[in-house]
CSV table of C-alpha atoms in Angstrom, one decimal:
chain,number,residue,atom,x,y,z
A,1,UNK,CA,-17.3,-1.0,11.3
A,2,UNK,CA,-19.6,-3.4,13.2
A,3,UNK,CA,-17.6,-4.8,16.1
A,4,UNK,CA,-14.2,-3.3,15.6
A,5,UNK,CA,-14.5,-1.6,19.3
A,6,UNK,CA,-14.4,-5.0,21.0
A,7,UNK,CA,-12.2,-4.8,23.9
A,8,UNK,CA,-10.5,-8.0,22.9
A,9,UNK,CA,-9.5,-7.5,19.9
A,10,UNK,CA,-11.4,-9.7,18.0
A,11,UNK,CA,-14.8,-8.7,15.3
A,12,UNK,CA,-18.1,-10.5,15.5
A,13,UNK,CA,-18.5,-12.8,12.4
A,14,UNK,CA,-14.7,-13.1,12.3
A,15,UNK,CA,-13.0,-16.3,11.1
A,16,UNK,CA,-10.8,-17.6,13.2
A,17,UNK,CA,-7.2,-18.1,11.9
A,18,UNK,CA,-8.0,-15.7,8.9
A,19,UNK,CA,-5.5,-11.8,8.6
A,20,UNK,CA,-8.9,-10.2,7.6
A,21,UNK,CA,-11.6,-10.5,10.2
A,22,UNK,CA,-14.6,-9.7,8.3
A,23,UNK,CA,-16.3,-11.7,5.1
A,24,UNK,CA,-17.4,-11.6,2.3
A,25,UNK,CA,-17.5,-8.5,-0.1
A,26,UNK,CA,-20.9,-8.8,-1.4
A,27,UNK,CA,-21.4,-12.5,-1.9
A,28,UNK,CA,-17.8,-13.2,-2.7
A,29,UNK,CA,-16.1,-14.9,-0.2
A,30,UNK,CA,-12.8,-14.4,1.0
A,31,UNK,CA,-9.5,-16.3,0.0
A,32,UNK,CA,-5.9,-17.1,1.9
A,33,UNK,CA,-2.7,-16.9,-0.9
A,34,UNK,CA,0.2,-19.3,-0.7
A,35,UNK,CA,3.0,-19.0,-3.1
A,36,UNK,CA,5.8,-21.5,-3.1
A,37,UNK,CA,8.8,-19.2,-4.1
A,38,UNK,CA,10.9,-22.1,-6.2
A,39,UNK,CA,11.3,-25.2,-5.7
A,40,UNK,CA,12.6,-26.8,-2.5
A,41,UNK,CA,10.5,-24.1,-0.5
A,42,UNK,CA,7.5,-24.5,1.3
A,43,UNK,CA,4.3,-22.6,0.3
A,44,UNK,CA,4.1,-19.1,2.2
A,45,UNK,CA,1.3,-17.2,3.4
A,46,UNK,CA,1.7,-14.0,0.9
A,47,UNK,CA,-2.0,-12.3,1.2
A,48,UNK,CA,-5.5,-12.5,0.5
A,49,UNK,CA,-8.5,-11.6,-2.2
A,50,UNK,CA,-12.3,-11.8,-2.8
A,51,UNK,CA,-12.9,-14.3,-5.4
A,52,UNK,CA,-16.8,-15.8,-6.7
A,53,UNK,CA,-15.2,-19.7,-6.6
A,54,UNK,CA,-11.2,-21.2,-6.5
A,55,UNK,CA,-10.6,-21.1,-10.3
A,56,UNK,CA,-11.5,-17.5,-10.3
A,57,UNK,CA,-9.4,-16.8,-7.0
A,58,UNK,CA,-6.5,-19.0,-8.4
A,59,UNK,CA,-6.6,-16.4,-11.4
A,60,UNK,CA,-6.5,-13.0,-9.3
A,61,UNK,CA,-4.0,-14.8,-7.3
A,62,UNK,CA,-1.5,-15.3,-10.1
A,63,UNK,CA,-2.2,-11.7,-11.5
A,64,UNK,CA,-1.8,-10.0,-8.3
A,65,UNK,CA,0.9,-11.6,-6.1
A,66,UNK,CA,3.4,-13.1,-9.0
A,67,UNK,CA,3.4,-10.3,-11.5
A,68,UNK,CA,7.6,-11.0,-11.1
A,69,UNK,CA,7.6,-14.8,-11.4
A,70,UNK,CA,7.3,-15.0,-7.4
A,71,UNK,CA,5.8,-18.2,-7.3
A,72,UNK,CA,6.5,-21.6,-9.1
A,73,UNK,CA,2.9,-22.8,-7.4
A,74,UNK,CA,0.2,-21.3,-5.5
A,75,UNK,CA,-2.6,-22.7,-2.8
A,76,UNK,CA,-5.6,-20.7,-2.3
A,77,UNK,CA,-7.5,-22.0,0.8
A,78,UNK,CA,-11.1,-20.3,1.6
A,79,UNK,CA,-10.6,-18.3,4.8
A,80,UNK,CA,-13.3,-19.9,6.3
A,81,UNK,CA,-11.7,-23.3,6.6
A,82,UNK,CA,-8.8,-22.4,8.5
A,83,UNK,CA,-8.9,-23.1,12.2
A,84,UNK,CA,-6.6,-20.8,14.4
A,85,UNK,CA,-4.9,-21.3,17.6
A,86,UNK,CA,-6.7,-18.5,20.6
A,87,UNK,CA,-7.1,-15.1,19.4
A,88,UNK,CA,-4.3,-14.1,21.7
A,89,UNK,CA,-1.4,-15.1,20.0
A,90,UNK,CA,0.7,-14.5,23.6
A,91,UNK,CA,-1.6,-16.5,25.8
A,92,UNK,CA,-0.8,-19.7,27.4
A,93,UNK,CA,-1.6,-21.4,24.8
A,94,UNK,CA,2.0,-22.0,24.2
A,95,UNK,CA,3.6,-21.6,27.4
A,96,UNK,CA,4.0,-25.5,27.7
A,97,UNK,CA,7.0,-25.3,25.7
A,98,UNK,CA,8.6,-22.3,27.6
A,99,UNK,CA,9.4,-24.5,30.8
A,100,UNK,CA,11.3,-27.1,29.0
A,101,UNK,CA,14.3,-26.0,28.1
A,102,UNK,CA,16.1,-29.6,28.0
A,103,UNK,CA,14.4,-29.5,24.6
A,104,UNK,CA,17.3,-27.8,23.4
A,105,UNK,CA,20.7,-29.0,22.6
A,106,UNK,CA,21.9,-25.8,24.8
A,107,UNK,CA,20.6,-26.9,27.7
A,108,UNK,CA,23.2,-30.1,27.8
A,109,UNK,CA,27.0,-29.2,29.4
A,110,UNK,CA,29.8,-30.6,27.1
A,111,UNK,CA,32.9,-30.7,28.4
A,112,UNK,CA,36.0,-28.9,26.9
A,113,UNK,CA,37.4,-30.8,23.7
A,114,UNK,CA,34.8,-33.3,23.4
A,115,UNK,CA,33.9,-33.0,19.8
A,116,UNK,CA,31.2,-34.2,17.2
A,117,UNK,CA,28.3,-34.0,19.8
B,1,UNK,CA,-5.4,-13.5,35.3
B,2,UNK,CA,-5.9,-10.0,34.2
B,3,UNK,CA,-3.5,-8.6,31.8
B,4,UNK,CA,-3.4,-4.6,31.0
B,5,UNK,CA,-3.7,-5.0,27.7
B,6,UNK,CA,-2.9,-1.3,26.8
B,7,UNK,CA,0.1,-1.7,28.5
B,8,UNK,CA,1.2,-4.9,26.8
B,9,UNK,CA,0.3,-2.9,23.6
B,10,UNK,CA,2.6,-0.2,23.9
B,11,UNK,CA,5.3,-2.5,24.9
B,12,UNK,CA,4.7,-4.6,22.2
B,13,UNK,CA,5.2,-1.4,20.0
B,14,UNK,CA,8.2,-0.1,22.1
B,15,UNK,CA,10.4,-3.1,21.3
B,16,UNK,CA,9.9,-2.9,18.2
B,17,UNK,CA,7.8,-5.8,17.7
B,18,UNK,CA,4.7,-6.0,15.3
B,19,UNK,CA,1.0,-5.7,16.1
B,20,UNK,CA,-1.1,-8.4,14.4
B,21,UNK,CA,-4.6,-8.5,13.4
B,22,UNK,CA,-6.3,-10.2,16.5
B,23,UNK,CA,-4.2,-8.5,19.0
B,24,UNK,CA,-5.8,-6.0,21.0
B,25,UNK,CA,-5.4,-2.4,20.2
B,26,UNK,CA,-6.8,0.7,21.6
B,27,UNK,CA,-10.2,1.4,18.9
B,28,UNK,CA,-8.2,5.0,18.3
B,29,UNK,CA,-5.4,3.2,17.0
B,30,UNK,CA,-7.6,0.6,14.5
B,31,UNK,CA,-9.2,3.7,13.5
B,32,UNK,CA,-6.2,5.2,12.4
B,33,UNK,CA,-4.4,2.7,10.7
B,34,UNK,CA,-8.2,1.8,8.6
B,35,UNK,CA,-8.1,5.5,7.7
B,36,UNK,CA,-4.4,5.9,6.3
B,37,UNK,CA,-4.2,2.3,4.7
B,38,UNK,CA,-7.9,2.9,3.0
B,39,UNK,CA,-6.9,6.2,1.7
B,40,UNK,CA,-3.5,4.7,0.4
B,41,UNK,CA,-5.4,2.0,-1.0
B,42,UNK,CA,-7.8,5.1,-2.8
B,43,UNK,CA,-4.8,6.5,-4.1
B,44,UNK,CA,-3.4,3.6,-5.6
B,45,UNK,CA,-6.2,3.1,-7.5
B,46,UNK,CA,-7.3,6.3,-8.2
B,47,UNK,CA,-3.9,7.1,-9.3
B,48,UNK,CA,-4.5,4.7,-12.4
B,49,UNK,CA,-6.6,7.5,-13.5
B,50,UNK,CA,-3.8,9.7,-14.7
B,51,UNK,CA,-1.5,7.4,-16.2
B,52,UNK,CA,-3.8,5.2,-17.9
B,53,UNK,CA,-5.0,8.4,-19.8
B,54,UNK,CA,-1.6,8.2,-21.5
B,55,UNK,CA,-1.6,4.1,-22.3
B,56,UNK,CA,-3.3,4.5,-26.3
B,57,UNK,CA,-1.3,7.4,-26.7
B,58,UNK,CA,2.2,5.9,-25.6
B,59,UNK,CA,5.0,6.5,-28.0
B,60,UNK,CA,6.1,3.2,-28.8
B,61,UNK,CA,5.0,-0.1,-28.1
B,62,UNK,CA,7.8,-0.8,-25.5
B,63,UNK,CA,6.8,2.7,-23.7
B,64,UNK,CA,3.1,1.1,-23.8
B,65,UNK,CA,4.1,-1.9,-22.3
B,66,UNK,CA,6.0,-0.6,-19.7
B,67,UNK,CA,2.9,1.9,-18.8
B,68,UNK,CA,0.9,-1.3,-18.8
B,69,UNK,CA,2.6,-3.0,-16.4
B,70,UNK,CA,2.9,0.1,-14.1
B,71,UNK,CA,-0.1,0.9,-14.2
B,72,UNK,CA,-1.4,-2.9,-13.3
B,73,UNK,CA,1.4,-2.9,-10.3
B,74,UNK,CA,-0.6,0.3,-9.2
B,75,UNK,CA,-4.3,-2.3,-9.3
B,76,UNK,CA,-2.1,-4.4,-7.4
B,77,UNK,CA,-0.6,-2.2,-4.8
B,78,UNK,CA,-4.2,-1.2,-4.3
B,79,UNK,CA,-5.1,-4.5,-3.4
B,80,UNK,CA,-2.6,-4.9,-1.1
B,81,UNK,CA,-4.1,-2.6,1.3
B,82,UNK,CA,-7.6,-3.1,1.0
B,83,UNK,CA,-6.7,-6.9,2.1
B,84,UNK,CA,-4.6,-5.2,4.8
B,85,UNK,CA,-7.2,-3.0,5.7
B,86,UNK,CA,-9.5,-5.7,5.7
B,87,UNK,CA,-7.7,-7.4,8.4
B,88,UNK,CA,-8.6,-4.7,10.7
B,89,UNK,CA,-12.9,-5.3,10.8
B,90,UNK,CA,-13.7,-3.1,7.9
B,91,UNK,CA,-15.0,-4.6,4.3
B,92,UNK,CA,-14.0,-4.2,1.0
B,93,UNK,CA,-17.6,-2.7,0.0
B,94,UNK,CA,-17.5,-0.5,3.0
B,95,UNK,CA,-14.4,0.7,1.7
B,96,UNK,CA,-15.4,1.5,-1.9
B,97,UNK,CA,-18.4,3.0,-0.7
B,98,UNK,CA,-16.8,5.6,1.3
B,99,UNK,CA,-14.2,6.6,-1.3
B,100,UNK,CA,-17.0,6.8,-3.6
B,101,UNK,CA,-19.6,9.0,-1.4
B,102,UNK,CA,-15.9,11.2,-0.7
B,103,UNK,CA,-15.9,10.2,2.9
B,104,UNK,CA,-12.7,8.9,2.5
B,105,UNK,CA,-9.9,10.5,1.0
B,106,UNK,CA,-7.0,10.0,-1.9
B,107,UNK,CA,-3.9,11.5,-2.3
B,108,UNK,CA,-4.2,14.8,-3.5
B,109,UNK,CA,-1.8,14.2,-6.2
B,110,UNK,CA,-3.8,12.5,-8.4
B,111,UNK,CA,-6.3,15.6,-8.9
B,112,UNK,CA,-3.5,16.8,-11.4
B,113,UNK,CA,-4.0,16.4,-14.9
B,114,UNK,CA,-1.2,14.3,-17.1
B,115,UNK,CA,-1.6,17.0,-20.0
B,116,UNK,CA,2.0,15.5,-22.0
B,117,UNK,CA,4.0,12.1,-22.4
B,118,UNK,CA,6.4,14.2,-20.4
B,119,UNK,CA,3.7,14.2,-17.4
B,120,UNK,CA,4.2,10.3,-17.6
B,121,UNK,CA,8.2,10.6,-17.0
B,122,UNK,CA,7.6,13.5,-14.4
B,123,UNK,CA,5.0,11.2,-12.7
B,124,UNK,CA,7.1,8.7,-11.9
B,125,UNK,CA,10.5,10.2,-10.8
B,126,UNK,CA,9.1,12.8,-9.0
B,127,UNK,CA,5.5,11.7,-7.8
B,128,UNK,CA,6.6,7.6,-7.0
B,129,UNK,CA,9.9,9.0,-5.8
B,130,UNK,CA,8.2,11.3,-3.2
B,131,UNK,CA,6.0,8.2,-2.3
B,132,UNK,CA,8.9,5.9,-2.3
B,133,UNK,CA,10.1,8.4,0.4
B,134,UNK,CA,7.4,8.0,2.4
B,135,UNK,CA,6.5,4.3,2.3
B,136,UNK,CA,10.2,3.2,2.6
B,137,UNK,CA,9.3,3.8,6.4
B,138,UNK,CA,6.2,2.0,6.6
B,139,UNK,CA,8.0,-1.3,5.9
B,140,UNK,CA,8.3,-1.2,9.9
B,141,UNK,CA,5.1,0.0,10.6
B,142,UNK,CA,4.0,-1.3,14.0
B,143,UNK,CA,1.0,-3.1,12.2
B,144,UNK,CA,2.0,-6.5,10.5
B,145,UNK,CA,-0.4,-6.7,7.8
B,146,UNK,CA,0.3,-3.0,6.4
B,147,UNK,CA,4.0,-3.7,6.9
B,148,UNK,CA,4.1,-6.3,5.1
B,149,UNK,CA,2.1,-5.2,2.0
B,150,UNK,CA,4.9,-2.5,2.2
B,151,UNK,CA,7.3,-4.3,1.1
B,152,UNK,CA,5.8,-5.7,-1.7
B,153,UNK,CA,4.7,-2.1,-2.7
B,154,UNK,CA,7.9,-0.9,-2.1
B,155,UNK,CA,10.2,-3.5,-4.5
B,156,UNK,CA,7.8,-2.8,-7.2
B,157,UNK,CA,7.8,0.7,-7.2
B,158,UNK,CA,11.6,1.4,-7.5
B,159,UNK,CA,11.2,0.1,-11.4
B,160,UNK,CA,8.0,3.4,-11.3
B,161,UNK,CA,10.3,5.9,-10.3
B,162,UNK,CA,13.7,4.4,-12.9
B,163,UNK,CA,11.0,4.2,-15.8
B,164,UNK,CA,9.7,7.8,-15.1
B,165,UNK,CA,13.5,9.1,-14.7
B,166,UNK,CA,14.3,7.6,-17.7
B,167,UNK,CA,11.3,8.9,-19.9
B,168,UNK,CA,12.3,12.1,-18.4
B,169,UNK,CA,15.9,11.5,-19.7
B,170,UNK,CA,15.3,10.3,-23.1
B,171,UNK,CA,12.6,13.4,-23.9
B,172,UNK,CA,15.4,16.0,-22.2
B,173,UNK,CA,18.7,15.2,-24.7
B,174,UNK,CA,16.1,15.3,-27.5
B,175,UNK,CA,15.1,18.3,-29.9
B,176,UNK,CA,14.9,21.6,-28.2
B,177,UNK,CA,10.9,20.8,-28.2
B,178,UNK,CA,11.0,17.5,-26.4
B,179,UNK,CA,13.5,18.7,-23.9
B,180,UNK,CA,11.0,22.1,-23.4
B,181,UNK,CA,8.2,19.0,-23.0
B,182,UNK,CA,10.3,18.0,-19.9
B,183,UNK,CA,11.0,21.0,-18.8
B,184,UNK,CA,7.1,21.8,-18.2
B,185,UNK,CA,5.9,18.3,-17.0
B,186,UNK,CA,8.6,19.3,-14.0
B,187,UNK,CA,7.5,22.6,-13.9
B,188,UNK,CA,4.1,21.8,-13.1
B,189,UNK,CA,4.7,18.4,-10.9
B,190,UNK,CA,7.4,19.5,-8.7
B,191,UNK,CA,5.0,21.5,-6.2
B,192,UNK,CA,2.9,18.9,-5.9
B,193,UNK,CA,5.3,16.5,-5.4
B,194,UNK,CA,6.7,18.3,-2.5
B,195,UNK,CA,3.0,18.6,-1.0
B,196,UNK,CA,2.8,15.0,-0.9
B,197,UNK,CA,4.3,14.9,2.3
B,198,UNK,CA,1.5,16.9,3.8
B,199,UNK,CA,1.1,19.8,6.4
B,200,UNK,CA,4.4,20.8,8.0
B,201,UNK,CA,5.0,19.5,11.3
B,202,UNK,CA,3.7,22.0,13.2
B,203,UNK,CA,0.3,21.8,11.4
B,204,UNK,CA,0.2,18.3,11.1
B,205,UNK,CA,-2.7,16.8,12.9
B,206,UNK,CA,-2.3,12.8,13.7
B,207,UNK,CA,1.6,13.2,13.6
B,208,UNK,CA,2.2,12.7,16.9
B,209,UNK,CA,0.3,10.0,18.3
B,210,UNK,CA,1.0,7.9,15.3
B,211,UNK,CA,4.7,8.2,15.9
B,212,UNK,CA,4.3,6.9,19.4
B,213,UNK,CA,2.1,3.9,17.8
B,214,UNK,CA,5.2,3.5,15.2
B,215,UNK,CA,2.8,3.6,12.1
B,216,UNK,CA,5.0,6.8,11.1
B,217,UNK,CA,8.8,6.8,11.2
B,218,UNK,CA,9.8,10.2,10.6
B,219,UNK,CA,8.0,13.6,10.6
B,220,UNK,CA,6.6,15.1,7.3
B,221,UNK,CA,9.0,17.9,7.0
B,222,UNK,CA,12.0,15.1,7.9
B,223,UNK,CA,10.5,13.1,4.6
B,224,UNK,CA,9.9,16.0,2.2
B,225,UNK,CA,13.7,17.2,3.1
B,226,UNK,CA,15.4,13.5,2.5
B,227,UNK,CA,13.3,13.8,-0.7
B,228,UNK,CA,14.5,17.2,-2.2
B,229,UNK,CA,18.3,16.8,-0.9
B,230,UNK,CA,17.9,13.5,-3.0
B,231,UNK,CA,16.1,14.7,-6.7
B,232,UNK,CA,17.8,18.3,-6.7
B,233,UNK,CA,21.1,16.2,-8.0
B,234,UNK,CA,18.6,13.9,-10.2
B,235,UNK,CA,17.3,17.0,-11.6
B,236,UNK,CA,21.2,18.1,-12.5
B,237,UNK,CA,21.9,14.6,-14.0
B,238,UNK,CA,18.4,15.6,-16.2
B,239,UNK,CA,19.9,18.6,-17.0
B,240,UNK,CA,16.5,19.9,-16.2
B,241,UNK,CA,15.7,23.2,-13.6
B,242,UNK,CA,13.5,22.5,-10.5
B,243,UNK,CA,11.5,25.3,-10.4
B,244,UNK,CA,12.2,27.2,-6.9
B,245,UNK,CA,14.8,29.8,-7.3
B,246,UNK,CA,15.8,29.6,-3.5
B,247,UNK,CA,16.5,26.0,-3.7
B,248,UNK,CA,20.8,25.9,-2.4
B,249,UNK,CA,22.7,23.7,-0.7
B,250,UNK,CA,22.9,25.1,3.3
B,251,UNK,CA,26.4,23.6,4.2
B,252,UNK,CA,25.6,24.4,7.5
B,253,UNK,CA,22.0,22.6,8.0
B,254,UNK,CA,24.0,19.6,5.4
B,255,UNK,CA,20.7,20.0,3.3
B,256,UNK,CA,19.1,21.9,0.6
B,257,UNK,CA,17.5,25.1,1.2
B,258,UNK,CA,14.4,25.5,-0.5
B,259,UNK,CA,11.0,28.3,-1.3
B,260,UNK,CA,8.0,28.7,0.9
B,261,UNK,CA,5.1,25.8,-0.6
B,262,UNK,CA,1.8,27.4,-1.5
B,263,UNK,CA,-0.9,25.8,1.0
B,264,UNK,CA,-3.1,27.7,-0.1
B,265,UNK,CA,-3.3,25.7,-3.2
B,266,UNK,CA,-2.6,22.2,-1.2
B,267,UNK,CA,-6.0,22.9,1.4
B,268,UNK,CA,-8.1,23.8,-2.1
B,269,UNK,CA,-7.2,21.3,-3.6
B,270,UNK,CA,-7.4,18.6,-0.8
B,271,UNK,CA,-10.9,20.4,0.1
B,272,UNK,CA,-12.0,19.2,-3.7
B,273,UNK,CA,-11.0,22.5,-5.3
B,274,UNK,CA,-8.1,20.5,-7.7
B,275,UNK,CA,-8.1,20.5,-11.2
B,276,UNK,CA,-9.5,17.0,-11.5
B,277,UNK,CA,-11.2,15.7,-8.3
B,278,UNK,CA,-14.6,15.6,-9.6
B,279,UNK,CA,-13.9,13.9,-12.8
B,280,UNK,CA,-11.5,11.2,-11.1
B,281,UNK,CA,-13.9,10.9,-8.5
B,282,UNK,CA,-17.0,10.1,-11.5
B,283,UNK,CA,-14.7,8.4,-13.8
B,284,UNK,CA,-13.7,5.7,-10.7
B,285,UNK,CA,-18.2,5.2,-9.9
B,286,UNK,CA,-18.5,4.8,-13.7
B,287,UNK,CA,-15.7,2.5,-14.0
B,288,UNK,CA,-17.4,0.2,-10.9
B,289,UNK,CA,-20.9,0.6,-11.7
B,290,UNK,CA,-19.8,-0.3,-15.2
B,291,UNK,CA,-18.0,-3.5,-14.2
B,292,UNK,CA,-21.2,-4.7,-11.6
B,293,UNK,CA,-22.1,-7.3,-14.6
B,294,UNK,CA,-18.8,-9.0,-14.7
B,295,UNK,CA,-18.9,-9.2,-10.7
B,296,UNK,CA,-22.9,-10.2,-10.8
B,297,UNK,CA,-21.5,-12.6,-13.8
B,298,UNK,CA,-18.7,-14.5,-11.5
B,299,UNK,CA,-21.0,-14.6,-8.9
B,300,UNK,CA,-24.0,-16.4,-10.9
B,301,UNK,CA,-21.4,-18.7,-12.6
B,302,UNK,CA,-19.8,-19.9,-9.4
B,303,UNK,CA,-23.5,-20.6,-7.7
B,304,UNK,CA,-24.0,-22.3,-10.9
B,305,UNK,CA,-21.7,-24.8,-10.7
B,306,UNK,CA,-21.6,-24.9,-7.2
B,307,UNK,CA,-24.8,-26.2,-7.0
B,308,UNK,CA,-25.6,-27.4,-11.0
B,309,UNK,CA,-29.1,-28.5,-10.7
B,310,UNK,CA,-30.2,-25.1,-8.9
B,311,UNK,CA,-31.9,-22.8,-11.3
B,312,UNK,CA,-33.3,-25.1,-13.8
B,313,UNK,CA,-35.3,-27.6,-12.6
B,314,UNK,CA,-36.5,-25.0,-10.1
B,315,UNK,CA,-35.8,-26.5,-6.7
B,316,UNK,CA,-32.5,-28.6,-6.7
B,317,UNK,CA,-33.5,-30.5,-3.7
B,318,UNK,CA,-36.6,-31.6,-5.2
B,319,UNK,CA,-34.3,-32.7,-8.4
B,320,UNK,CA,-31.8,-34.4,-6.0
């Protein structure tokens, strides 16, 4: 497990954004599953798998993660290409939105009986 | 600004929440979750082993397809965790490798033999149900990734133990020989099955520390109990005997009382002393070494068209 002691968390020769931090299983690289349950739903993040190119990957996909009709359509992305926010995913990366609670409809005093707003 | 991240950690875990992959976590509590997911992982797919032994031999062709399709979910649960396992800095290769040198462990379980269609039936009510048991609680694991394969494992193994239960139904209000059929398959797995849940408390080794780290729930001997106080009625509405002659209900514990477990047998067979560890064991290398060309095969093909000039006209640069 080359790396997996790293105090912070993360794994040299990780990719960044991916659930598995380490590639490739001997030449085939590593693939991101997205199933859109039925129509009017957006594509979900359901798992990953080790595939030689996308056809083959698009293949394992379906026999591995909709063996119960999950999926009316399915995205496989390679891992590689997906950027993530900071390893940390509590950091202050997203505080900016914490301070600003005026953002919110709750934040706003109605008075009694007003309706419709 | 510093944060004690061990500290964060253990609060994160303490309300309840979920641990994902890039979050830091002490090394002793990666190295536990990479150990228990891999070896579930092993024994989903070493537990193909004994059920696919019974697929050309099925009784019918529905019985066939049904076994089929179990036996793929079982591929697929597999999968799960070695992509869940993955997510933790360990590979899919390394992963193999040490179930295949026996560095790495499966559930002892599957080291019985599946000698009758009967052993199918008894399989799945008893052996899925005493994993349903124990993987109902690992839906809120601490760890994300696990969790969530969990569920997915979970959902698809409730039709496992109904299929097995029913086999075991059909075969029991047969002829006097099919119902004797079912009486042995439960004869033989119900010891097992009640070993699955591992050491008793006060032997159990990693119990502790993974409760704190909420990867386990409940206790082994809290998870073999629910188990037996929920198949002894099964077993009635089989009309088939679980074999342990001081299984009662205790009104006063509100459970079922039941024999002393043999651990003798459980440590030999864990320690590679079972029936069939060596033969599952060789019969899983075969099946990968045997399958290398079809890997080797995907791989070329997708280099191949990938890059189509490489590998004919010798250097594809000097083509482009």
């Amino acid at each position: 497990m080359a790396g997996a002691g790293s105090p912070n968390g993360s794994v040299p020769g990780s990719v960044p954004g991916s659930e598995a931090t380490e590639p490739a299983s001997r030449g085939w690289p590593l693939w991101e599953v997205f199933i859109r349950a039925r129509r009017g739903l957006a594509h979900n993040h359901v798992g990953s798998l080790h595939a030689a190119d996308a056809e083959l990957a698009m293949g394992m996909a379906r026999d591995v993660y909709t063996r119960r009709s999950e999926g009316v359509s399915i995205w496989v992305v390679p891992t590689a290409s997906i950027t993530a926010s900071s390893p940390d995913e509590k950091d202050a990366f997203f505080a900016s939105a914490a301070d600003k609670p005026y953002r919110h409809p709750t934040f706003y005093d109605v008075p009694a009986g007003v309706k419709h707003l | 600004m510093i944060v004690d991240w061990e500290a964060e950690f253990q609060r994160t875990i303490d309300a309840d929440s979920r641990i994902e992959p890039r979050d830091h976590m002490p090394e002793s509590y990666r190295a536990t979750l990479i150990r228990q997911i891999a070896q579930h992982a092993h024994s989903e797919i070493i537990g193909m082993q004994p059920e696919g032994n019974w697929i050309t031999r099925a009784p019918s062709l529905k019985r066939k397809a049904i076994l089929m399709a179990k036996v793929q979910d079982e591929a697929g649960h597999g999968l799960y965790l070695y992509s869940a396992a993955e997510t933790l800095g360990v590979s899919r290769d390394q992963l193999i490798e040490l179930l295949h040198t026996g560095r790495q462990k499966y559930s002892s379980i599957f080291n019985y033999p599946t000698l009758t269609w009967a052993d199918i039936g008894a399989v799945g009510w008893l052996v899925d149900g005493a994993a349903i048991c124990n993987q109902v609680p690992l839906c809120r694991c601490s760890y994300g990734p696990y969790a969530r394969g969990m569920v997915r494992i979970c959902k698809e193994e409730s039709f496992h133990q109904r299929q097995g239960f029913e086999i075991l139904r059909v075969l029991s209000a047969g002829t006097a020989a099919q119902h004797a059929m079912a009486q042995d398959a439960v004869d033989r797995w119900w010891w097992p099955a009640i070993m699955m849940f591992g050491p008793t408390d006060d032997e159990s080794t990693h119990s502790q520390q993974s409760m704190t780290w909420g990867i386990k729930r409940f206790s082994n001997d809290e998870l073999r109990q629910r188990f037996i106080d929920m198949t002894v009625p099964q077993a009635d509405a089989l009309d088939l005997t679980l074999p342990d002659p001081a299984l009662r209900w205790n009104d006063e514990r509100g459970h079922y009382d039941f024999g002393p477990i043999d651990w003798a047998e459980f440590w030999q067979v864990v320690n590679g002393d079972g029936p069939c560890n060596r033969q599952r064991l060789a019969q899983r290398v075969a099946a990968h070494v045997e399958g290398a060309w079809v890997r080797d095969a995907a791989t070329a093909y997708a280099a191949k068209r990938a890059d189509p000039g490489a590998g004919q006209a010798g250097s594809s640069t000097a083509a482009a």
